[in-house]
mmCIF file of C-alpha atoms in Angstrom:
data_model
loop_
_atom_site.group_PDB
_atom_site.id
_atom_site.type_symbol
_atom_site.label_atom_id
_atom_site.label_comp_id
_atom_site.label_asym_id
_atom_site.label_seq_id
_atom_site.Cartn_x
_atom_site.Cartn_y
_atom_site.Cartn_z
ATOM 1 C CA UNK A 1 53.201 -130.258 30.236
ATOM 2 C CA UNK A 2 49.800 -131.863 30.631
ATOM 3 C CA UNK A 3 50.765 -132.985 34.192
ATOM 4 C CA UNK A 4 52.094 -129.696 35.147
ATOM 5 C CA UNK A 5 48.783 -127.883 33.913
ATOM 6 C CA UNK A 6 46.921 -130.399 35.838
ATOM 7 C CA UNK A 7 48.820 -129.916 39.243
ATOM 8 C CA UNK A 8 48.509 -126.011 38.681
ATOM 9 C CA UNK A 9 44.878 -126.016 38.282
ATOM 10 C CA UNK A 10 44.091 -128.585 41.105
ATOM 11 C CA UNK A 11 46.116 -126.382 43.531
ATOM 12 C CA UNK A 12 44.268 -123.210 42.759
ATOM 13 C CA UNK A 13 43.476 -120.919 45.773
ATOM 14 C CA UNK A 14 39.796 -120.049 46.963
ATOM 15 C CA UNK A 15 37.613 -118.240 44.371
ATOM 16 C CA UNK A 16 38.023 -114.861 46.159
ATOM 17 C CA UNK A 17 41.757 -115.237 45.999
ATOM 18 C CA UNK A 18 41.637 -116.235 42.401
ATOM 19 C CA UNK A 19 39.571 -113.366 41.518
ATOM 20 C CA UNK A 20 41.763 -111.011 43.431
ATOM 21 C CA UNK A 21 45.030 -112.119 41.794
ATOM 22 C CA UNK A 22 43.527 -113.357 38.388
ATOM 23 C CA UNK A 23 41.904 -110.359 36.896
ATOM 24 C CA UNK A 24 44.653 -107.946 37.375
ATOM 25 C CA UNK A 25 46.939 -110.576 36.023
ATOM 26 C CA UNK A 26 44.766 -111.403 33.004
ATOM 27 C CA UNK A 27 44.590 -107.498 32.437
ATOM 28 C CA UNK A 28 48.306 -107.069 32.523
ATOM 29 C CA UNK A 29 49.096 -110.194 30.218
ATOM 30 C CA UNK A 30 46.606 -109.240 27.616
ATOM 31 C CA UNK A 31 47.645 -105.533 27.519
ATOM 32 C CA UNK A 32 51.208 -106.621 27.303
ATOM 33 C CA UNK A 33 50.359 -109.310 24.484
ATOM 34 C CA UNK A 34 48.686 -106.383 22.494
ATOM 35 C CA UNK A 35 51.719 -104.260 22.829
ATOM 36 C CA UNK A 36 54.385 -107.015 22.208
ATOM 37 C CA UNK A 37 52.419 -109.560 19.917
ATOM 38 C CA UNK A 38 54.349 -112.667 21.274
ATOM 39 C CA UNK A 39 51.996 -113.471 24.389
ATOM 40 C CA UNK A 40 49.255 -115.919 23.402
ATOM 41 C CA UNK A 41 46.547 -113.721 24.561
ATOM 42 C CA UNK A 42 43.754 -115.897 23.037
ATOM 43 C CA UNK A 43 44.976 -118.908 25.027
ATOM 44 C CA UNK A 44 45.069 -116.708 28.063
ATOM 45 C CA UNK A 45 41.308 -115.726 27.869
ATOM 46 C CA UNK A 46 40.299 -119.235 27.039
ATOM 47 C CA UNK A 47 41.997 -120.491 29.979
ATOM 48 C CA UNK A 48 40.629 -117.843 32.186
ATOM 49 C CA UNK A 49 37.138 -118.571 30.876
ATOM 50 C CA UNK A 50 37.606 -122.216 31.592
ATOM 51 C CA UNK A 51 38.489 -121.541 35.399
ATOM 52 C CA UNK A 52 35.629 -119.000 35.521
ATOM 53 C CA UNK A 53 33.123 -121.542 34.262
ATOM 54 C CA UNK A 54 33.839 -123.918 37.035
ATOM 55 C CA UNK A 55 33.359 -121.173 39.729
ATOM 56 C CA UNK A 56 29.969 -120.563 41.724
ATOM 57 C CA UNK A 57 29.612 -116.701 40.973
ATOM 58 C CA UNK A 58 27.431 -116.017 37.905
ATOM 59 C CA UNK A 59 29.257 -112.679 37.117
ATOM 60 C CA UNK A 60 32.722 -114.373 37.051
ATOM 61 C CA UNK A 61 32.516 -114.990 33.130
ATOM 62 C CA UNK A 62 31.437 -111.325 32.631
ATOM 63 C CA UNK A 63 34.343 -109.961 34.461
ATOM 64 C CA UNK A 64 36.703 -112.032 32.551
ATOM 65 C CA UNK A 65 35.100 -110.830 29.358
ATOM 66 C CA UNK A 66 35.203 -107.123 30.469
ATOM 67 C CA UNK A 67 38.801 -107.343 31.793
ATOM 68 C CA UNK A 68 40.022 -108.993 28.463
ATOM 69 C CA UNK A 69 38.268 -106.743 26.168
ATOM 70 C CA UNK A 70 39.326 -103.621 27.892
ATOM 71 C CA UNK A 71 43.137 -104.656 28.485
ATOM 72 C CA UNK A 72 43.111 -105.597 24.510
ATOM 73 C CA UNK A 73 41.418 -102.193 23.487
ATOM 74 C CA UNK A 74 43.948 -100.111 25.773
ATOM 75 C CA UNK A 75 46.898 -102.308 24.533
ATOM 76 C CA UNK A 76 46.004 -101.599 20.740
ATOM 77 C CA UNK A 77 45.585 -97.977 21.296
ATOM 78 C CA UNK A 78 48.820 -97.485 23.080
ATOM 79 C CA UNK A 79 50.465 -99.714 20.232
ATOM 80 C CA UNK A 80 48.943 -97.409 17.431
ATOM 81 C CA UNK A 81 49.653 -94.203 19.282
ATOM 82 C CA UNK A 82 53.413 -95.094 19.381
ATOM 83 C CA UNK A 83 53.165 -96.489 15.778
ATOM 84 C CA UNK A 84 51.858 -93.095 14.843
ATOM 85 C CA UNK A 85 54.855 -91.254 16.471
ATOM 86 C CA UNK A 86 57.214 -93.446 14.246
ATOM 87 C CA UNK A 87 55.082 -92.641 11.128
ATOM 88 C CA UNK A 88 55.398 -88.793 11.884
ATOM 89 C CA UNK A 89 59.025 -89.084 12.994
ATOM 90 C CA UNK A 90 61.728 -88.626 10.149
ATOM 91 C CA UNK A 91 63.818 -91.494 11.596
ATOM 92 C CA UNK A 92 60.757 -93.763 12.433
ATOM 93 C CA UNK A 93 60.720 -95.514 15.771
ATOM 94 C CA UNK A 94 61.381 -98.979 17.189
ATOM 95 C CA UNK A 95 57.769 -99.680 17.616
ATOM 96 C CA UNK A 96 56.925 -98.779 14.057
ATOM 97 C CA UNK A 97 59.890 -100.973 13.025
ATOM 98 C CA UNK A 98 58.672 -103.976 15.220
ATOM 99 C CA UNK A 99 54.944 -103.608 13.782
ATOM 100 C CA UNK A 100 56.459 -103.619 10.171
ATOM 101 C CA UNK A 101 58.585 -106.708 10.952
ATOM 102 C CA UNK A 102 55.634 -108.641 12.092
ATOM 103 C CA UNK A 103 53.414 -107.813 8.949
ATOM 104 C CA UNK A 104 54.307 -109.947 5.874
ATOM 105 C CA UNK A 105 54.492 -107.892 2.582
ATOM 106 C CA UNK A 106 51.539 -109.841 1.077
ATOM 107 C CA UNK A 107 49.411 -109.575 4.314
ATOM 108 C CA UNK A 108 49.989 -105.720 4.298
ATOM 109 C CA UNK A 109 49.023 -105.285 0.786
ATOM 110 C CA UNK A 110 45.763 -107.281 1.169
ATOM 111 C CA UNK A 111 45.132 -105.252 4.437
ATOM 112 C CA UNK A 112 45.708 -101.876 2.479
ATOM 113 C CA UNK A 113 43.367 -103.231 -0.334
ATOM 114 C CA UNK A 114 40.692 -104.191 2.214
ATOM 115 C CA UNK A 115 40.974 -100.968 4.095
ATOM 116 C CA UNK A 116 40.623 -98.930 1.090
ATOM 117 C CA UNK A 117 37.680 -100.726 0.069
ATOM 118 C CA UNK A 118 35.673 -101.406 3.189
ATOM 119 C CA UNK A 119 37.092 -98.799 5.522
ATOM 120 C CA UNK A 120 36.743 -99.312 9.314
ATOM 121 C CA UNK A 121 34.961 -102.646 9.045
ATOM 122 C CA UNK A 122 38.124 -104.319 8.338
ATOM 123 C CA UNK A 123 39.408 -103.217 11.843
ATOM 124 C CA UNK A 124 36.368 -105.066 13.375
ATOM 125 C CA UNK A 125 37.502 -108.383 11.708
ATOM 126 C CA UNK A 126 41.196 -107.916 11.835
ATOM 127 C CA UNK A 127 41.109 -109.318 15.698
ATOM 128 C CA UNK A 128 39.060 -112.432 14.618
ATOM 129 C CA UNK A 129 41.546 -113.445 11.844
ATOM 130 C CA UNK A 130 44.642 -115.159 12.962
ATOM 131 C CA UNK A 131 47.686 -112.871 12.478
ATOM 132 C CA UNK A 132 45.305 -110.136 10.984
ATOM 133 C CA UNK A 133 45.589 -107.544 13.547
ATOM 134 C CA UNK A 134 49.063 -106.315 12.903
ATOM 135 C CA UNK A 135 48.927 -106.051 9.078
ATOM 136 C CA UNK A 136 45.655 -103.956 9.481
ATOM 137 C CA UNK A 137 47.136 -101.802 11.949
ATOM 138 C CA UNK A 138 50.007 -101.147 10.017
ATOM 139 C CA UNK A 139 47.834 -100.398 7.051
ATOM 140 C CA UNK A 140 46.060 -98.049 9.182
ATOM 141 C CA UNK A 141 49.235 -96.136 10.299
ATOM 142 C CA UNK A 142 50.569 -96.023 6.829
ATOM 143 C CA UNK A 143 47.012 -94.735 5.785
ATOM 144 C CA UNK A 144 47.449 -92.053 8.360
ATOM 145 C CA UNK A 145 44.201 -92.981 10.057
ATOM 146 C CA UNK A 146 43.445 -90.710 12.929
ATOM 147 C CA UNK A 147 43.776 -92.212 16.310
ATOM 148 C CA UNK A 148 40.132 -91.487 17.225
ATOM 149 C CA UNK A 149 38.810 -93.368 14.078
ATOM 150 C CA UNK A 150 41.104 -96.144 14.923
ATOM 151 C CA UNK A 151 39.843 -96.423 18.554
ATOM 152 C CA UNK A 152 36.249 -96.457 17.292
ATOM 153 C CA UNK A 153 36.808 -99.416 15.092
ATOM 154 C CA UNK A 154 38.825 -101.208 17.640
ATOM 155 C CA UNK A 155 36.247 -101.212 20.305
ATOM 156 C CA UNK A 156 33.770 -103.787 18.530
ATOM 157 C CA UNK A 157 37.051 -105.759 17.481
ATOM 158 C CA UNK A 158 38.175 -106.070 20.971
ATOM 159 C CA UNK A 159 34.806 -107.107 22.145
ATOM 160 C CA UNK A 160 34.269 -109.751 19.384
ATOM 161 C CA UNK A 161 37.549 -110.923 20.005
ATOM 162 C CA UNK A 162 37.153 -111.322 23.589
ATOM 163 C CA UNK A 163 33.624 -112.988 23.211
ATOM 164 C CA UNK A 164 35.146 -115.407 20.669
ATOM 165 C CA UNK A 165 37.873 -116.811 22.791
ATOM 166 C CA UNK A 166 35.801 -116.744 26.002
ATOM 167 C CA UNK A 167 33.287 -118.846 24.063
ATOM 168 C CA UNK A 168 36.317 -121.474 23.294
ATOM 169 C CA UNK A 169 37.037 -121.381 27.017
ATOM 170 C CA UNK A 170 33.363 -122.007 28.115
ATOM 171 C CA UNK A 171 33.038 -124.930 25.371
ATOM 172 C CA UNK A 172 36.239 -126.532 26.929
ATOM 173 C CA UNK A 173 35.068 -126.250 30.461
ATOM 174 C CA UNK A 174 31.720 -127.684 29.665
ATOM 175 C CA UNK A 175 32.958 -130.580 27.822
ATOM 176 C CA UNK A 176 35.036 -131.797 30.773
ATOM 177 C CA UNK A 177 34.543 -132.323 34.270
ATOM 178 C CA UNK A 178 37.957 -131.112 35.738
ATOM 179 C CA UNK A 179 39.315 -127.459 35.019
ATOM 180 C CA UNK A 180 42.678 -128.576 34.005
ATOM 181 C CA UNK A 181 41.186 -130.514 31.263
ATOM 182 C CA UNK A 182 39.130 -127.482 29.885
ATOM 183 C CA UNK A 183 42.284 -125.527 30.197
ATOM 184 C CA UNK A 184 44.338 -128.101 27.966
ATOM 185 C CA UNK A 185 41.608 -128.435 25.491
ATOM 186 C CA UNK A 186 41.149 -124.408 25.266
ATOM 187 C CA UNK A 187 44.874 -123.928 24.805
ATOM 188 C CA UNK A 188 45.492 -126.445 22.319
ATOM 189 C CA UNK A 189 42.369 -125.136 20.351
ATOM 190 C CA UNK A 190 43.626 -121.651 20.381
ATOM 191 C CA UNK A 191 47.127 -122.418 19.499
ATOM 192 C CA UNK A 192 45.884 -124.581 16.663
ATOM 193 C CA UNK A 193 43.484 -121.604 15.384
ATOM 194 C CA UNK A 194 46.405 -119.120 15.589
ATOM 195 C CA UNK A 195 49.132 -121.318 14.002
ATOM 196 C CA UNK A 196 46.952 -122.646 11.221
ATOM 197 C CA UNK A 197 47.462 -119.662 8.883
ATOM 198 C CA UNK A 198 51.197 -119.689 9.094
ATOM 199 C CA UNK A 199 51.382 -123.481 8.345
ATOM 200 C CA UNK A 200 48.842 -123.025 5.287
ATOM 201 C CA UNK A 201 51.086 -120.422 4.030
ATOM 202 C CA UNK A 202 54.304 -122.607 4.106
ATOM 203 C CA UNK A 203 52.451 -125.571 2.545
ATOM 204 C CA UNK A 204 51.250 -123.449 -0.229
ATOM 205 C CA UNK A 205 54.425 -122.099 -0.909
ATOM 206 C CA UNK A 206 56.151 -125.183 -0.773
ATOM 207 C CA UNK A 207 53.757 -127.517 -2.718
ATOM 208 C CA UNK A 208 51.847 -124.776 -4.755
ATOM 209 C CA UNK A 209 51.600 -124.977 -8.525
ATOM 210 C CA UNK A 210 54.572 -124.119 -10.410
ATOM 211 C CA UNK A 211 54.638 -121.207 -12.682
ATOM 212 C CA UNK A 212 53.676 -122.092 -16.463
#
């Protein structure tokens, strides 16, 4: 896999072509990943930041940040709107069902408790916590939070999320001389961060203390 990434990055087209194709592609993939939470959007943003770091234009990183944060916000708002339709419908909807399936009951209970205690601030942190976005979004849906209020809280959440994963990409790009090396490092780190909570929960449930 590393050799394939190395080959792809080394054969990248000129910067103008990369930007003409890269920004729309990044926007579409991040928006899709917000709607269908199976696309590793954090790894996409970090990889795009690595490539941008090695380009000559000083505005490339800014464009990556704006593209990623805007796409994440629009995807979140669309998913929330679709979830609202399911909440209001007597028979629910496939979107609400999909959101519910991806929110573990204990994570949903924690999100509802934090939402009741801290309000919209939980939204800002939800995107920074691995696997935290969907439980918080479902808690907002079940709490009948208006779309406008959700959108206000989601703006800083998406900005902070894009900045965090772009920083990971910049770090990877600055540590290695070749872009492909930075991409490998950034993807590995983002996947490790996103997968750590699930691994921890499994270990805790398997090796946790037995009830007295």
